């Protein structure tokens, strides 16, 4: 990366960091003003549009970066040599830690972006993100099966459908608007209990 490319990347990151700070307030997406963003990021509005093309694309990138950071931290736990139950609870705790750092409105705006279908490009990105999540979770659940923590009668196909139904359910505004971030840990506990082999 040459000096020009490095400066461009730094400028883009500054814009995204500033946008994140502005979005992470009670006014959320509705309160984001490009004039304010340009002033606080120390760039012109033209520079923002040059790099991100539109306000909507910038907002999408901020949310995708947030999800990617959370996903990357989750992967560090998944790659460790830990028992299935510890990994699952660690994933829940990572989610809680990340969501504890953002305003409730940021979470609601994130979920609105996550569940929308009107923007085909964003929907494709979210589908790819979900697919990575499902692939990782299937590997984790296979580990749980090997460790005897998951009933053998549950196939990968069923487990994937079960996870997908949970994700789709949480993506419904009627559901995610009522969510407390600490429910992530409860969901992990319920998942462990629901999938455990039946004691004979």
PDB file of N, CA and C in Angstrom, residues 80-126:
ATOM      1  N   UNK A  80     -10.356 -21.550  19.605  1.00  0.00           N
ATOM      2  CA  UNK A  80      -9.641 -22.059  20.782  1.00  0.00           C
ATOM      3  C   UNK A  80     -10.085 -23.481  21.115  1.00  0.00           C
ATOM      4  N   UNK A  81      -9.208 -24.188  21.807  1.00  0.00           N
ATOM      5  CA  UNK A  81      -9.499 -25.569  22.203  1.00  0.00           C
ATOM      6  C   UNK A  81     -10.306 -25.556  23.499  1.00  0.00           C
ATOM      7  N   UNK A  82     -11.596 -25.229  23.360  1.00  0.00           N
ATOM      8  CA  UNK A  82     -12.494 -25.139  24.515  1.00  0.00           C
ATOM      9  C   UNK A  82     -13.654 -26.108  24.334  1.00  0.00           C
ATOM     10  N   UNK A  83     -14.256 -26.561  25.440  1.00  0.00           N
ATOM     11  CA  UNK A  83     -15.447 -27.406  25.327  1.00  0.00           C
ATOM     12  C   UNK A  83     -16.597 -26.648  24.656  1.00  0.00           C
ATOM     13  N   UNK A  84     -17.507 -27.401  24.074  1.00  0.00           N
ATOM     14  CA  UNK A  84     -18.658 -26.851  23.354  1.00  0.00           C
ATOM     15  C   UNK A  84     -19.436 -25.837  24.187  1.00  0.00           C
ATOM     16  N   UNK A  85     -19.778 -26.209  25.423  1.00  0.00           N
ATOM     17  CA  UNK A  85     -20.605 -25.326  26.259  1.00  0.00           C
ATOM     18  C   UNK A  85     -19.901 -24.005  26.538  1.00  0.00           C
ATOM     19  N   UNK A  86     -18.593 -24.059  26.788  1.00  0.00           N
ATOM     20  CA  UNK A  86     -17.831 -22.827  27.054  1.00  0.00           C
ATOM     21  C   UNK A  86     -17.819 -21.922  25.828  1.00  0.00           C
ATOM     22  N   UNK A  87     -17.661 -22.532  24.651  1.00  0.00           N
ATOM     23  CA  UNK A  87     -17.649 -21.740  23.418  1.00  0.00           C
ATOM     24  C   UNK A  87     -18.997 -21.054  23.193  1.00  0.00           C
ATOM     25  N   UNK A  88     -20.071 -21.799  23.393  1.00  0.00           N
ATOM     26  CA  UNK A  88     -21.400 -21.233  23.160  1.00  0.00           C
ATOM     27  C   UNK A  88     -21.677 -20.073  24.113  1.00  0.00           C
ATOM     28  N   UNK A  89     -21.322 -20.242  25.375  1.00  0.00           N
ATOM     29  CA  UNK A  89     -21.541 -19.169  26.348  1.00  0.00           C
ATOM     30  C   UNK A  89     -20.617 -17.980  26.062  1.00  0.00           C
ATOM     31  N   UNK A  90     -19.391 -18.267  25.600  1.00  0.00           N
ATOM     32  CA  UNK A  90     -18.459 -17.184  25.251  1.00  0.00           C
ATOM     33  C   UNK A  90     -19.018 -16.355  24.098  1.00  0.00           C
ATOM     34  N   UNK A  91     -19.639 -17.024  23.119  1.00  0.00           N
ATOM     35  CA  UNK A  91     -20.254 -16.308  21.995  1.00  0.00           C
ATOM     36  C   UNK A  91     -21.350 -15.371  22.489  1.00  0.00           C
ATOM     37  N   UNK A  92     -22.166 -15.863  23.409  1.00  0.00           N
ATOM     38  CA  UNK A  92     -23.243 -15.036  23.964  1.00  0.00           C
ATOM     39  C   UNK A  92     -22.666 -13.830  24.694  1.00  0.00           C
ATOM     40  N   UNK A  93     -21.577 -14.055  25.436  1.00  0.00           N
ATOM     41  CA  UNK A  93     -20.973 -12.954  26.199  1.00  0.00           C
ATOM     42  C   UNK A  93     -20.342 -11.905  25.285  1.00  0.00           C
ATOM     43  N   UNK A  94     -19.739 -12.356  24.181  1.00  0.00           N
ATOM     44  CA  UNK A  94     -19.171 -11.408  23.213  1.00  0.00           C
ATOM     45  C   UNK A  94     -20.283 -10.512  22.673  1.00  0.00           C
ATOM     46  N   UNK A  95     -21.412 -11.132  22.319  1.00  0.00           N
ATOM     47  CA  UNK A  95     -22.542 -10.359  21.789  1.00  0.00           C
ATOM     48  C   UNK A  95     -23.026  -9.340  22.820  1.00  0.00           C
ATOM     49  N   UNK A  96     -23.135  -9.778  24.064  1.00  0.00           N
ATOM     50  CA  UNK A  96     -23.583  -8.875  25.132  1.00  0.00           C
ATOM     51  C   UNK A  96     -22.602  -7.720  25.303  1.00  0.00           C
ATOM     52  N   UNK A  97     -21.295  -8.030  25.331  1.00  0.00           N
ATOM     53  CA  UNK A  97     -20.274  -6.984  25.510  1.00  0.00           C
ATOM     54  C   UNK A  97     -20.355  -5.947  24.396  1.00  0.00           C
ATOM     55  N   UNK A  98     -20.520  -6.409  23.160  1.00  0.00           N
ATOM     56  CA  UNK A  98     -20.599  -5.477  22.035  1.00  0.00           C
ATOM     57  C   UNK A  98     -21.866  -4.635  22.098  1.00  0.00           C
ATOM     58  N   UNK A  99     -22.991  -5.289  22.371  1.00  0.00           N
ATOM     59  CA  UNK A  99     -24.260  -4.552  22.397  1.00  0.00           C
ATOM     60  C   UNK A  99     -24.355  -3.623  23.602  1.00  0.00           C
ATOM     61  N   UNK A 100     -23.600  -3.939  24.662  1.00  0.00           N
ATOM     62  CA  UNK A 100     -23.554  -3.044  25.828  1.00  0.00           C
ATOM     63  C   UNK A 100     -22.835  -1.732  25.514  1.00  0.00           C
ATOM     64  N   UNK A 101     -22.031  -1.722  24.441  1.00  0.00           N
ATOM     65  CA  UNK A 101     -21.266  -0.517  24.093  1.00  0.00           C
ATOM     66  C   UNK A 101     -22.063   0.439  23.210  1.00  0.00           C
ATOM     67  N   UNK A 102     -23.262   0.020  22.786  1.00  0.00           N
ATOM     68  CA  UNK A 102     -24.023   0.877  21.874  1.00  0.00           C
ATOM     69  C   UNK A 102     -25.363   1.285  22.476  1.00  0.00           C
ATOM     70  N   UNK A 103     -25.855   2.409  21.990  1.00  0.00           N
ATOM     71  CA  UNK A 103     -27.160   2.916  22.408  1.00  0.00           C
ATOM     72  C   UNK A 103     -28.259   1.974  21.908  1.00  0.00           C
ATOM     73  N   UNK A 104     -29.357   1.912  22.627  1.00  0.00           N
ATOM     74  CA  UNK A 104     -30.492   1.070  22.213  1.00  0.00           C
ATOM     75  C   UNK A 104     -30.943   1.404  20.796  1.00  0.00           C
ATOM     76  N   UNK A 105     -30.903   2.693  20.432  1.00  0.00           N
ATOM     77  CA  UNK A 105     -31.335   3.087  19.087  1.00  0.00           C
ATOM     78  C   UNK A 105     -30.383   2.545  18.026  1.00  0.00           C
ATOM     79  N   UNK A 106     -29.086   2.475  18.335  1.00  0.00           N
ATOM     80  CA  UNK A 106     -28.120   1.896  17.395  1.00  0.00           C
ATOM     81  C   UNK A 106     -28.505   0.449  17.109  1.00  0.00           C
ATOM     82  N   UNK A 107     -28.833  -0.298  18.173  1.00  0.00           N
ATOM     83  CA  UNK A 107     -29.240  -1.697  18.012  1.00  0.00           C
ATOM     84  C   UNK A 107     -30.501  -1.803  17.153  1.00  0.00           C
ATOM     85  N   UNK A 108     -31.492  -0.948  17.407  1.00  0.00           N
ATOM     86  CA  UNK A 108     -32.734  -0.984  16.628  1.00  0.00           C
ATOM     87  C   UNK A 108     -32.474  -0.645  15.161  1.00  0.00           C
ATOM     88  N   UNK A 109     -31.614   0.358  14.926  1.00  0.00           N
ATOM     89  CA  UNK A 109     -31.265   0.729  13.551  1.00  0.00           C
ATOM     90  C   UNK A 109     -30.491  -0.398  12.866  1.00  0.00           C
ATOM     91  N   UNK A 110     -29.591  -1.028  13.608  1.00  0.00           N
ATOM     92  CA  UNK A 110     -28.815  -2.154  13.076  1.00  0.00           C
ATOM     93  C   UNK A 110     -29.757  -3.279  12.653  1.00  0.00           C
ATOM     94  N   UNK A 111     -30.710  -3.624  13.514  1.00  0.00           N
ATOM     95  CA  UNK A 111     -31.643  -4.704  13.205  1.00  0.00           C
ATOM     96  C   UNK A 111     -32.542  -4.340  12.022  1.00  0.00           C
ATOM     97  N   UNK A 112     -32.904  -3.072  11.906  1.00  0.00           N
ATOM     98  CA  UNK A 112     -33.716  -2.632  10.765  1.00  0.00           C
ATOM     99  C   UNK A 112     -32.935  -2.822   9.467  1.00  0.00           C
ATOM    100  N   UNK A 113     -31.632  -2.495   9.498  1.00  0.00           N
ATOM    101  CA  UNK A 113     -30.774  -2.703   8.331  1.00  0.00           C
ATOM    102  C   UNK A 113     -30.621  -4.196   8.045  1.00  0.00           C
ATOM    103  N   UNK A 114     -30.423  -4.955   9.109  1.00  0.00           N
ATOM    104  CA  UNK A 114     -30.157  -6.390   9.017  1.00  0.00           C
ATOM    105  C   UNK A 114     -31.329  -7.138   8.392  1.00  0.00           C
ATOM    106  N   UNK A 115     -32.542  -6.706   8.698  1.00  0.00           N
ATOM    107  CA  UNK A 115     -33.726  -7.453   8.279  1.00  0.00           C
ATOM    108  C   UNK A 115     -34.406  -6.896   7.028  1.00  0.00           C
ATOM    109  N   UNK A 116     -33.906  -5.781   6.496  1.00  0.00           N
ATOM    110  CA  UNK A 116     -34.571  -5.172   5.338  1.00  0.00           C
ATOM    111  C   UNK A 116     -34.331  -6.016   4.080  1.00  0.00           C
ATOM    112  N   UNK A 117     -35.249  -5.894   3.127  1.00  0.00           N
ATOM    113  CA  UNK A 117     -35.136  -6.652   1.873  1.00  0.00           C
ATOM    114  C   UNK A 117     -35.168  -5.732   0.649  1.00  0.00           C
ATOM    115  N   UNK A 118     -35.463  -4.448   0.844  1.00  0.00           N
ATOM    116  CA  UNK A 118     -35.641  -3.530  -0.286  1.00  0.00           C
ATOM    117  C   UNK A 118     -34.338  -3.278  -1.039  1.00  0.00           C
ATOM    118  N   UNK A 119     -33.224  -3.142  -0.317  1.00  0.00           N
ATOM    119  CA  UNK A 119     -31.923  -2.889  -0.934  1.00  0.00           C
ATOM    120  C   UNK A 119     -31.283  -4.240  -1.253  1.00  0.00           C
ATOM    121  N   UNK A 120     -31.272  -4.608  -2.539  1.00  0.00           N
ATOM    122  CA  UNK A 120     -30.786  -5.934  -2.948  1.00  0.00           C
ATOM    123  C   UNK A 120     -29.317  -6.145  -2.586  1.00  0.00           C
ATOM    124  N   UNK A 121     -28.494  -5.095  -2.750  1.00  0.00           N
ATOM    125  CA  UNK A 121     -27.063  -5.218  -2.450  1.00  0.00           C
ATOM    126  C   UNK A 121     -26.843  -5.485  -0.963  1.00  0.00           C
ATOM    127  N   UNK A 122     -27.547  -4.731  -0.117  1.00  0.00           N
ATOM    128  CA  UNK A 122     -27.416  -4.929   1.326  1.00  0.00           C
ATOM    129  C   UNK A 122     -27.974  -6.291   1.728  1.00  0.00           C
ATOM    130  N   UNK A 123     -29.102  -6.682   1.140  1.00  0.00           N
ATOM    131  CA  UNK A 123     -29.697  -7.988   1.449  1.00  0.00           C
ATOM    132  C   UNK A 123     -28.722  -9.110   1.101  1.00  0.00           C
ATOM    133  N   UNK A 124     -27.980  -8.957  -0.003  1.00  0.00           N
ATOM    134  CA  UNK A 124     -26.986  -9.957  -0.406  1.00  0.00           C
ATOM    135  C   UNK A 124     -25.852 -10.024   0.611  1.00  0.00           C
ATOM    136  N   UNK A 125     -25.397  -8.856   1.078  1.00  0.00           N
ATOM    137  CA  UNK A 125     -24.336  -8.818   2.100  1.00  0.00           C
ATOM    138  C   UNK A 125     -24.804  -9.491   3.386  1.00  0.00           C
ATOM    139  N   UNK A 126     -26.034  -9.207   3.785  1.00  0.00           N
ATOM    140  CA  UNK A 126     -26.569  -9.788   5.010  1.00  0.00           C
ATOM    141  C   UNK A 126     -26.753 -11.296   4.868  1.00  0.00           C
TER     142      UNK A 126
END
